[in-house]
Amino acid sequence: MTASDSLPLTATRRFPPGFLWGAATAAYQIEGAAAEDGRTPSIWDTFARTPGKVFQGHTGDVAVDHYHRYRDDVKLMAGLGLTAYRFSVSWSRVQPTGRGPAVQQGLDFYRRLVDELLDAGVQPLVTLYHWDLPQELEDAGGWPHRATAERFGEYARLVADALGDRVGRWTTLNEPWCSAFLGYGSGVHAPGHTDPVAALRAAHHLNLGHGLAVRALRAALPSGAEVGVSLNLHQLRPLAGTAEDLTAVRRIDAVGNRVWLGPMLDGAYPQDLLEDTAGLTDWSFVRPGDLSAIHQPLDFLGVNYYTPTVVSAVPDGAPVTRDDGHGAGAFSPWPGADDVAFHQAPGERTAMGWSVDPSGLYDLLTRLAGEHPALPLLITENGAAYEDEVAADGSVHDPERIAYLHGHLEAVHRAMTDGADVRGYFLWSLMDNFEWAYGYAKRFGAVHVDYGTLRRTPKSSAHWYARVARTGELPVTDPA
């Protein structure tokens, strides 16, 4: 029996003082102002304009116009009782070509945003990269090209010099698995390439860029600043308990999780990953000194979780099913493991088709706590998309999202009771926004956005989350 198993079902789940209650967003998904104040196209600007890549040709040109409405959005955060806000910086807004000096108008926007947050009592957490590579760097080779990692380290220093006196928490990358394997492997994300070797090269250079950025941040930030990274780690489950299915789990764990955890936290790529991908590459793009550059001390690990991943082996001659929740591309995002089958677990699903299973978050947190007990954890993304409807009185009642959040916060509390050092929780997302290849068709926000008027309306889940944030207490049962 674990400590959490002994907690009475009627007991209130109390989170410790100082626990961060936040929400998260990403620059291209909310800012808009795509061509203002010196900003140049990123790979997502280009991808969104490519016919057939994004739902109904939607783009982030306007998004939810956060660039002009950030003051009202910060007031909204404060009104909801948030103590922290995680946002990303648009690389092409700050450094339009991906190299050279910064554009001060771009940095000034983030200076104003951070000042507004601090004045409202909301702690900023800056993510340096949330998928929006400057197009000029992609034209020069993108993440499969080593120079992009070097440019990323330089960019990190520019942002740290501008914001380091007032931002105390930083993440280098958000979900590099998506950048590498959806962007260069399956092609369902920008820049839309379908080359498994390029995807593996991109993964290494994202790792290297992370390490160089950590070094740059440490050099520029005052002592006491915290630096981490946000990973969308896959909580894997075998379809059955067969040896073949357990091998499938190991293979996806290698290319989905340990491709990041190995070099970042242990200083080496896992040997089984190298063996699994030997038919594709000899990994000669890993140069002497790279692994020590990647393996930098971190102050926390950001964990993004939405749903578990169920896999199995494929019987000889049978077709491969790939219901992995990462878009219906013709090419696999799993180099070296593209013959593994993916399945959706039975039960309730979100509007994304993802199964609702908070136990996966508990299992992931306790795994990480067991493997790296000295490393604090932050839930940097967790949330769900549903088919939200606006009532006649203008309100938006979303009981499914409340139930989702309640279950996952309960899983976080359980993991903490059982020894996981979790320091905060960031709901994805603060408000409805551009959901990448799904355009504006999927709503993850706790705040509803009318895309015609851009009016913000807190949903019932936002009011529920605000009560949890203000009290630090999770109700025994969800009040939906």
Coordinates of C-alpha atoms in Angstrom, one line a residue:
M1 CA 0.0 0.0 0.0
T2 CA 1.3 3.5 -0.9
A3 CA 0.8 6.5 1.3
S4 CA -1.9 7.9 -1.1
D5 CA -3.8 4.6 -0.9
S6 CA -4.3 5.2 2.8
L7 CA -5.8 8.6 2.3
P8 CA -9.5 8.5 3.1
L9 CA -11.7 9.2 0.0
T10 CA -13.5 11.9 2.0
A11 CA -10.3 13.8 2.8
T12 CA -9.7 17.2 1.2
R13 CA -6.5 17.1 -1.0
R14 CA -4.4 20.1 0.2
F15 CA -1.5 21.3 -1.8
P16 CA 1.5 22.8 0.0
P17 CA 2.0 26.5 0.5
G18 CA 4.0 28.0 -2.4
F19 CA 2.7 25.4 -4.9
L20 CA 2.4 27.2 -8.3
W21 CA -1.1 27.5 -9.8
G22 CA -0.7 28.5 -13.4
A23 CA -1.8 28.4 -17.0
A24 CA 0.2 28.1 -20.2
T25 CA 0.2 29.4 -23.7
A26 CA 2.5 29.6 -26.7
A27 CA 3.4 32.6 -28.8
Y28 CA 2.2 31.6 -32.3
Q29 CA -1.0 30.3 -30.8
I30 CA -2.1 33.5 -29.1
E31 CA -0.1 36.6 -30.1
G32 CA -1.2 37.5 -33.6
A33 CA 0.6 40.6 -34.9
A34 CA 2.4 38.3 -37.3
A35 CA 4.0 41.1 -39.3
E36 CA 4.3 43.9 -36.8
D37 CA 7.3 45.5 -35.2
G38 CA 9.8 43.6 -37.2
R39 CA 8.6 40.1 -36.8
T40 CA 9.3 37.8 -39.7
P41 CA 7.7 34.5 -40.7
S42 CA 8.4 31.4 -38.7
I43 CA 8.0 27.8 -39.9
W44 CA 4.4 27.9 -38.6
D45 CA 3.6 30.9 -40.7
T46 CA 4.8 29.1 -43.7
F47 CA 3.2 25.8 -42.9
A48 CA -0.2 27.3 -42.1
R49 CA -0.1 29.0 -45.6
T50 CA 0.6 25.7 -47.3
P51 CA -2.7 24.3 -48.7
G52 CA -4.0 21.3 -46.9
K53 CA -1.7 21.5 -43.9
V54 CA -3.9 23.3 -41.4
F55 CA -7.7 22.8 -40.9
Q56 CA -9.6 25.1 -43.3
G57 CA -6.4 27.1 -44.0
H58 CA -6.4 28.8 -40.6
T59 CA -3.4 30.8 -39.6
G60 CA -2.0 32.5 -36.5
D61 CA -1.9 35.9 -38.2
V62 CA -4.4 37.3 -35.6
A63 CA -4.8 34.3 -33.3
V64 CA -6.5 35.8 -30.2
D65 CA -4.6 39.1 -30.6
H66 CA -2.7 38.7 -27.3
Y67 CA 0.0 41.1 -28.6
H68 CA -2.4 44.0 -28.3
R69 CA -4.7 42.7 -25.5
Y70 CA -2.0 41.3 -23.1
R71 CA -2.9 43.8 -20.3
D72 CA -6.5 42.7 -20.3
D73 CA -5.3 39.0 -20.4
V74 CA -3.1 39.6 -17.4
K75 CA -6.0 41.1 -15.5
L76 CA -8.0 38.0 -16.4
M77 CA -5.2 35.8 -15.0
A78 CA -5.1 37.7 -11.8
G79 CA -8.8 37.6 -11.5
L80 CA -8.7 33.8 -11.7
G81 CA -6.2 33.6 -8.9
L82 CA -3.3 32.4 -10.9
T83 CA 0.1 32.7 -9.2
A84 CA 2.1 31.8 -12.4
Y85 CA 1.9 32.1 -16.1
R86 CA 4.0 30.1 -18.6
F87 CA 4.4 31.8 -22.0
S88 CA 6.8 31.4 -24.9
V89 CA 8.9 34.0 -26.7
S90 CA 8.5 34.2 -30.5
W91 CA 12.1 33.8 -31.8
S92 CA 11.3 35.6 -35.1
R93 CA 9.8 38.5 -33.2
V94 CA 13.0 38.9 -31.1
Q95 CA 15.6 37.9 -33.7
P96 CA 13.9 37.9 -37.1
T97 CA 16.6 36.1 -39.1
G98 CA 17.6 33.8 -36.2
R99 CA 21.0 35.4 -35.9
G100 CA 22.6 38.8 -35.1
P101 CA 21.3 41.5 -32.7
A102 CA 17.8 41.5 -31.2
V103 CA 15.0 43.7 -32.4
Q104 CA 14.3 45.9 -29.3
Q105 CA 10.6 46.3 -30.3
G106 CA 10.2 42.6 -30.0
L107 CA 11.9 42.4 -26.7
D108 CA 10.0 45.4 -25.4
F109 CA 6.7 43.5 -25.8
Y110 CA 8.0 40.8 -23.5
R111 CA 9.4 43.3 -21.1
R112 CA 6.0 45.0 -20.9
L113 CA 4.2 41.6 -20.5
V114 CA 6.5 40.6 -17.7
D115 CA 6.2 43.9 -15.9
E116 CA 2.4 43.6 -16.1
L117 CA 2.5 40.1 -14.7
L118 CA 4.7 41.1 -11.8
D119 CA 2.5 44.1 -11.0
A120 CA -0.5 41.7 -10.9
G121 CA 1.3 39.2 -8.6
V122 CA 1.7 36.5 -11.3
Q123 CA 5.1 34.9 -11.6
P124 CA 6.3 34.5 -15.2
L125 CA 7.8 31.3 -16.6
V126 CA 9.5 31.9 -20.0
T127 CA 9.8 29.2 -22.6
L128 CA 12.4 30.1 -25.2
Y129 CA 11.1 27.8 -27.9
H130 CA 7.6 26.5 -28.6
W131 CA 8.0 25.3 -32.2
D132 CA 8.2 28.6 -34.1
L133 CA 11.7 28.5 -35.7
P134 CA 12.5 31.5 -37.8
Q135 CA 11.9 30.5 -41.5
E136 CA 15.3 31.8 -42.5
L137 CA 16.9 29.3 -40.2
E138 CA 14.8 26.5 -41.7
D139 CA 15.8 27.6 -45.1
A140 CA 19.4 27.2 -44.0
G141 CA 18.8 23.7 -42.8
G142 CA 16.6 23.8 -39.7
W143 CA 17.0 21.6 -36.7
P144 CA 18.7 18.8 -38.7
H145 CA 21.5 21.3 -39.2
R146 CA 24.0 21.8 -36.4
A147 CA 24.2 25.5 -36.8
T148 CA 20.6 25.9 -35.6
A149 CA 21.5 24.6 -32.2
E150 CA 24.3 27.1 -32.0
R151 CA 22.0 30.0 -33.1
F152 CA 19.6 28.8 -30.4
G153 CA 22.2 29.3 -27.7
E154 CA 22.9 32.8 -28.9
Y155 CA 19.2 33.6 -28.9
A156 CA 18.8 32.3 -25.4
R157 CA 21.5 34.8 -24.2
L158 CA 19.7 37.7 -25.9
V159 CA 16.4 36.9 -24.2
A160 CA 18.1 36.3 -20.8
D161 CA 19.9 39.6 -21.0
A162 CA 16.6 41.4 -21.6
L163 CA 14.4 39.6 -19.1
G164 CA 16.7 37.9 -16.6
D165 CA 16.4 40.6 -14.0
R166 CA 12.7 40.0 -13.6
V167 CA 12.0 36.4 -14.7
G168 CA 13.0 33.7 -12.2
R169 CA 12.0 30.5 -14.1
W170 CA 12.9 29.4 -17.6
T171 CA 12.4 26.4 -19.9
T172 CA 14.6 26.0 -23.0
L173 CA 12.4 23.8 -25.2
N174 CA 8.7 22.8 -25.2
E175 CA 8.1 19.2 -26.4
P176 CA 11.2 18.7 -28.6
W177 CA 9.7 15.3 -29.6
C178 CA 7.0 17.2 -31.6
S179 CA 9.5 19.5 -33.2
A180 CA 11.8 16.6 -34.3
F181 CA 9.4 13.8 -35.1
L182 CA 6.2 15.5 -36.1
G183 CA 8.0 18.3 -37.9
Y184 CA 10.7 16.2 -39.7
G185 CA 9.4 12.6 -39.5
S186 CA 5.6 12.4 -40.1
G187 CA 5.3 15.9 -41.5
V188 CA 2.1 16.8 -39.7
H189 CA 3.7 19.8 -38.0
A190 CA 5.9 22.5 -39.4
P191 CA 8.1 22.4 -41.3
G192 CA 6.3 19.4 -42.8
H193 CA 9.2 17.1 -43.8
T194 CA 9.1 13.3 -43.9
D195 CA 12.6 12.0 -43.5
P196 CA 13.3 9.7 -40.5
V197 CA 17.1 10.4 -40.6
A198 CA 16.4 14.2 -40.6
A199 CA 14.1 13.6 -37.6
L200 CA 16.9 11.9 -35.6
R201 CA 19.4 14.6 -36.6
A202 CA 16.8 17.2 -35.5
A203 CA 16.4 15.4 -32.2
H204 CA 20.1 15.5 -31.5
H205 CA 20.4 19.2 -32.4
L206 CA 17.4 20.1 -30.3
N207 CA 19.2 18.3 -27.4
L208 CA 22.3 20.2 -28.2
G209 CA 20.5 23.5 -28.5
H210 CA 18.9 22.8 -25.1
G211 CA 22.4 22.3 -23.5
L212 CA 23.8 25.4 -25.2
A213 CA 20.8 27.4 -24.1
V214 CA 21.2 26.2 -20.4
R215 CA 24.8 27.3 -20.5
A216 CA 23.8 30.7 -21.9
L217 CA 21.1 31.2 -19.3
R218 CA 23.4 30.3 -16.5
A219 CA 25.9 32.8 -17.7
A220 CA 23.3 35.6 -17.9
L221 CA 20.8 35.0 -15.1
P222 CA 21.3 35.9 -11.5
S223 CA 21.9 33.2 -8.9
G224 CA 18.7 31.6 -7.8
A225 CA 17.0 31.6 -11.2
E226 CA 15.6 28.2 -12.1
V227 CA 16.2 26.5 -15.5
G228 CA 14.5 23.5 -16.9
V229 CA 12.9 21.9 -20.0
S230 CA 9.4 20.8 -20.8
L231 CA 9.0 17.3 -22.3
N232 CA 5.9 15.5 -23.5
L233 CA 6.9 12.1 -22.1
H234 CA 4.8 9.2 -23.2
Q235 CA 3.3 7.1 -20.4
L236 CA 3.4 3.7 -22.2
R237 CA 1.3 0.7 -21.7
P238 CA 1.3 -2.7 -23.5
L239 CA -1.9 -3.8 -25.2
A240 CA -1.3 -7.2 -23.6
G241 CA 1.4 -8.7 -21.3
T242 CA 3.2 -10.6 -24.0
A243 CA 6.9 -10.4 -24.5
E244 CA 6.4 -8.9 -27.9
D245 CA 4.2 -6.1 -26.6
L246 CA 6.7 -5.4 -23.8
T247 CA 9.4 -5.1 -26.5
A248 CA 7.2 -2.6 -28.3
V249 CA 6.9 -0.6 -25.1
R250 CA 10.7 -0.6 -24.8
R251 CA 11.2 0.6 -28.4
I252 CA 8.7 3.5 -28.1
D253 CA 10.1 4.4 -24.7
A254 CA 13.5 4.7 -26.4
V255 CA 12.5 7.0 -29.3
G256 CA 9.7 8.8 -27.4
N257 CA 11.2 9.4 -23.9
R258 CA 14.8 8.3 -23.4
V259 CA 16.0 10.1 -26.5
W260 CA 15.6 13.2 -24.3
L261 CA 16.0 11.9 -20.8
G262 CA 19.2 10.0 -21.6
P263 CA 21.4 12.8 -22.9
M264 CA 19.8 15.6 -20.8
L265 CA 19.7 13.8 -17.4
D266 CA 22.2 11.0 -17.8
G267 CA 24.7 12.2 -20.4
A268 CA 24.2 9.5 -23.0
Y269 CA 21.9 8.2 -25.6
P270 CA 20.4 4.8 -24.6
Q271 CA 22.2 1.9 -26.3
D272 CA 19.0 0.3 -27.4
L273 CA 17.9 3.5 -29.3
L274 CA 21.2 3.4 -31.2
E275 CA 20.6 -0.2 -32.0
D276 CA 17.0 0.2 -33.0
T277 CA 17.9 3.0 -35.4
A278 CA 21.2 1.5 -36.8
G279 CA 19.5 0.7 -40.1
L280 CA 18.8 4.4 -40.5
T281 CA 21.9 6.2 -39.2
D282 CA 25.2 5.6 -37.5
W283 CA 24.7 8.7 -35.3
S284 CA 27.9 10.2 -36.6
F285 CA 26.3 13.7 -36.3
V286 CA 27.0 13.3 -32.5
R287 CA 30.3 15.0 -32.2
P288 CA 32.9 14.8 -29.3
G289 CA 31.8 17.0 -26.5
D290 CA 28.1 17.1 -27.5
L291 CA 26.9 14.9 -24.7
S292 CA 28.7 16.9 -22.0
A293 CA 27.2 20.1 -23.5
I294 CA 23.7 18.6 -23.4
H295 CA 24.1 17.1 -19.9
Q296 CA 23.6 20.3 -17.9
P297 CA 22.3 20.5 -14.3
L298 CA 18.6 21.4 -14.3
D299 CA 16.5 22.9 -11.5
F300 CA 13.3 21.2 -12.6
L301 CA 11.8 19.0 -15.3
G302 CA 8.6 20.2 -16.9
V303 CA 6.2 17.4 -17.6
N304 CA 3.4 17.7 -20.3
Y305 CA 0.8 15.0 -20.1
Y306 CA -2.6 14.5 -21.7
T307 CA -3.2 10.8 -22.2
P308 CA -1.4 7.5 -22.0
T309 CA 0.0 5.6 -25.0
V310 CA -1.0 2.0 -25.7
V311 CA 1.2 0.0 -28.0
S312 CA 1.6 -3.6 -29.3
A313 CA 3.7 -5.7 -31.6
V314 CA 2.2 -6.4 -35.0
P315 CA 1.7 -10.0 -36.1
D316 CA 3.6 -11.0 -39.2
G317 CA 1.7 -9.8 -42.3
A318 CA -0.8 -7.8 -40.4
P319 CA -1.3 -4.0 -41.2
V320 CA 0.2 -1.5 -38.7
T321 CA -2.3 0.6 -36.9
R322 CA -1.1 4.0 -35.7
D323 CA -3.8 5.6 -33.6
D324 CA -1.1 7.5 -31.6
G325 CA -3.0 10.7 -31.3
H326 CA -0.5 12.7 -33.3
G327 CA -2.3 13.3 -36.5
A328 CA -3.2 11.2 -39.5
G329 CA 0.0 11.4 -41.5
A330 CA 1.1 8.9 -44.1
F331 CA 4.6 8.8 -42.6
S332 CA 5.6 7.6 -39.1
P333 CA 7.0 9.8 -36.4
W334 CA 8.7 6.8 -34.8
P335 CA 12.0 6.2 -36.6
G336 CA 13.3 2.8 -35.9
A337 CA 10.0 1.7 -34.4
D338 CA 7.6 2.4 -37.3
D339 CA 6.3 -1.2 -37.2
V340 CA 4.9 -0.8 -33.7
A341 CA 1.1 -0.6 -33.5
F342 CA -0.7 2.1 -31.5
H343 CA -4.1 1.8 -29.9
Q344 CA -6.5 4.1 -28.0
A345 CA -7.6 2.8 -24.6
P346 CA -11.3 2.2 -24.1
G347 CA -13.5 4.6 -22.2
E348 CA -14.1 8.4 -22.2
R349 CA -12.3 10.5 -24.8
T350 CA -11.8 14.2 -25.3
A351 CA -12.6 16.1 -28.5
M352 CA -9.1 15.2 -29.7
G353 CA -10.0 11.5 -29.5
W354 CA -7.6 11.1 -26.6
S355 CA -8.5 8.7 -23.7
V356 CA -9.1 10.3 -20.3
D357 CA -6.8 8.5 -17.8
P358 CA -5.4 10.4 -14.9
S359 CA -3.6 7.3 -13.6
G360 CA -1.2 7.7 -16.5
L361 CA 0.0 11.0 -15.0
Y362 CA 0.4 9.4 -11.6
D363 CA 2.5 6.6 -13.1
L364 CA 4.6 9.0 -15.1
L365 CA 5.4 11.3 -12.1
T366 CA 6.2 8.3 -9.8
R367 CA 8.5 6.9 -12.5
L368 CA 10.4 10.1 -12.9
A369 CA 10.6 10.5 -9.1
G370 CA 12.0 7.0 -8.8
E371 CA 14.6 7.5 -11.6
H372 CA 15.6 11.0 -10.7
P373 CA 14.6 11.6 -7.0
A374 CA 16.6 14.8 -6.6
L375 CA 15.0 16.6 -9.6
P376 CA 11.8 18.7 -8.8
L377 CA 8.9 18.4 -11.3
L378 CA 6.5 20.9 -12.7
I379 CA 3.4 20.0 -14.6
T380 CA 3.9 22.5 -17.4
E381 CA 0.9 21.3 -19.5
N382 CA -2.2 19.3 -18.7
G383 CA -5.7 19.9 -20.0
A384 CA -8.4 18.8 -22.5
A385 CA -10.3 19.9 -25.6
Y386 CA -14.1 19.6 -25.6
E387 CA -17.0 20.7 -27.7
D388 CA -17.8 23.8 -25.6
E389 CA -21.1 25.5 -26.3
V390 CA -22.1 29.1 -25.5
A391 CA -25.4 29.2 -23.6
A392 CA -28.1 31.8 -24.4
D393 CA -26.9 33.9 -21.5
G394 CA -23.3 33.9 -22.9
S395 CA -21.9 31.5 -20.3
V396 CA -19.9 28.4 -21.1
H397 CA -20.5 25.4 -18.9
D398 CA -17.9 22.7 -19.4
P399 CA -18.4 20.0 -16.8
E400 CA -16.3 17.5 -18.7
R401 CA -13.2 19.7 -18.4
I402 CA -13.8 20.2 -14.7
A403 CA -13.9 16.4 -14.3
Y404 CA -10.8 16.1 -16.3
L405 CA -8.9 18.6 -14.3
H406 CA -10.2 17.2 -11.0
G407 CA -9.0 13.7 -11.9
H408 CA -5.6 14.8 -13.0
L409 CA -5.0 17.1 -10.0
E410 CA -6.0 14.3 -7.8
A411 CA -3.4 12.1 -9.6
V412 CA -0.8 14.9 -9.0
H413 CA -1.6 15.0 -5.3
R414 CA -1.4 11.2 -5.1
A415 CA 2.0 11.2 -6.6
M416 CA 3.2 13.9 -4.3
T417 CA 1.9 11.9 -1.3
D418 CA 3.9 9.0 -2.6
G419 CA 7.1 11.0 -2.9
A420 CA 7.1 12.9 -6.2
D421 CA 8.5 16.4 -5.7
V422 CA 6.0 18.3 -7.8
R423 CA 6.2 22.1 -7.4
G424 CA 3.4 23.4 -9.6
Y425 CA 0.7 22.8 -12.1
F426 CA 0.1 24.8 -15.4
L427 CA -3.2 24.2 -17.0
W428 CA -3.3 24.0 -20.8
S429 CA -4.5 26.4 -21.9
L430 CA -5.4 29.7 -20.4
M431 CA -7.7 30.4 -23.4
D432 CA -8.9 29.0 -26.6
N433 CA -6.4 29.5 -29.4
F434 CA -4.8 28.3 -32.6
E435 CA -4.4 24.6 -32.1
W436 CA -1.6 24.0 -34.6
A437 CA -2.7 21.7 -37.5
Y438 CA -6.3 21.7 -36.1
G439 CA -6.5 25.5 -36.5
Y440 CA -9.4 26.9 -34.4
A441 CA -11.4 23.7 -34.5
K442 CA -10.3 22.4 -31.0
R443 CA -10.8 24.4 -27.8
F444 CA -8.4 23.7 -24.9
G445 CA -9.0 26.9 -23.0
A446 CA -10.4 27.5 -19.6
V447 CA -11.4 30.9 -21.1
H448 CA -13.7 30.8 -24.1
V449 CA -12.7 33.1 -27.0
D450 CA -15.3 34.2 -29.6
Y451 CA -13.1 34.2 -32.7
G452 CA -15.3 36.8 -34.4
T453 CA -15.1 39.4 -31.7
L454 CA -12.1 38.0 -29.6
R455 CA -14.2 38.4 -26.5
R456 CA -12.9 36.4 -23.6
T457 CA -15.4 34.6 -21.3
P458 CA -14.2 32.4 -18.4
K459 CA -15.8 29.0 -18.6
S460 CA -17.1 27.2 -15.5
S461 CA -13.8 25.3 -15.5
A462 CA -12.0 28.6 -15.1
H463 CA -14.1 29.5 -12.1
W464 CA -13.6 26.0 -10.6
Y465 CA -9.8 26.2 -11.2
A466 CA -9.7 29.7 -9.6
R467 CA -11.2 28.3 -6.4
V468 CA -8.6 25.6 -6.3
A469 CA -5.8 28.0 -6.9
R470 CA -7.0 30.5 -4.3
T471 CA -7.4 27.8 -1.6
G472 CA -4.8 25.3 -2.5
E473 CA -7.5 22.7 -1.9
L474 CA -8.9 20.1 -4.2
P475 CA -12.6 19.4 -3.5
V476 CA -13.3 15.8 -2.5
T477 CA -15.6 15.4 -5.6
D478 CA -15.7 17.6 -8.6
P479 CA -18.6 20.1 -8.4
A480 CA -19.6 19.9 -12.1

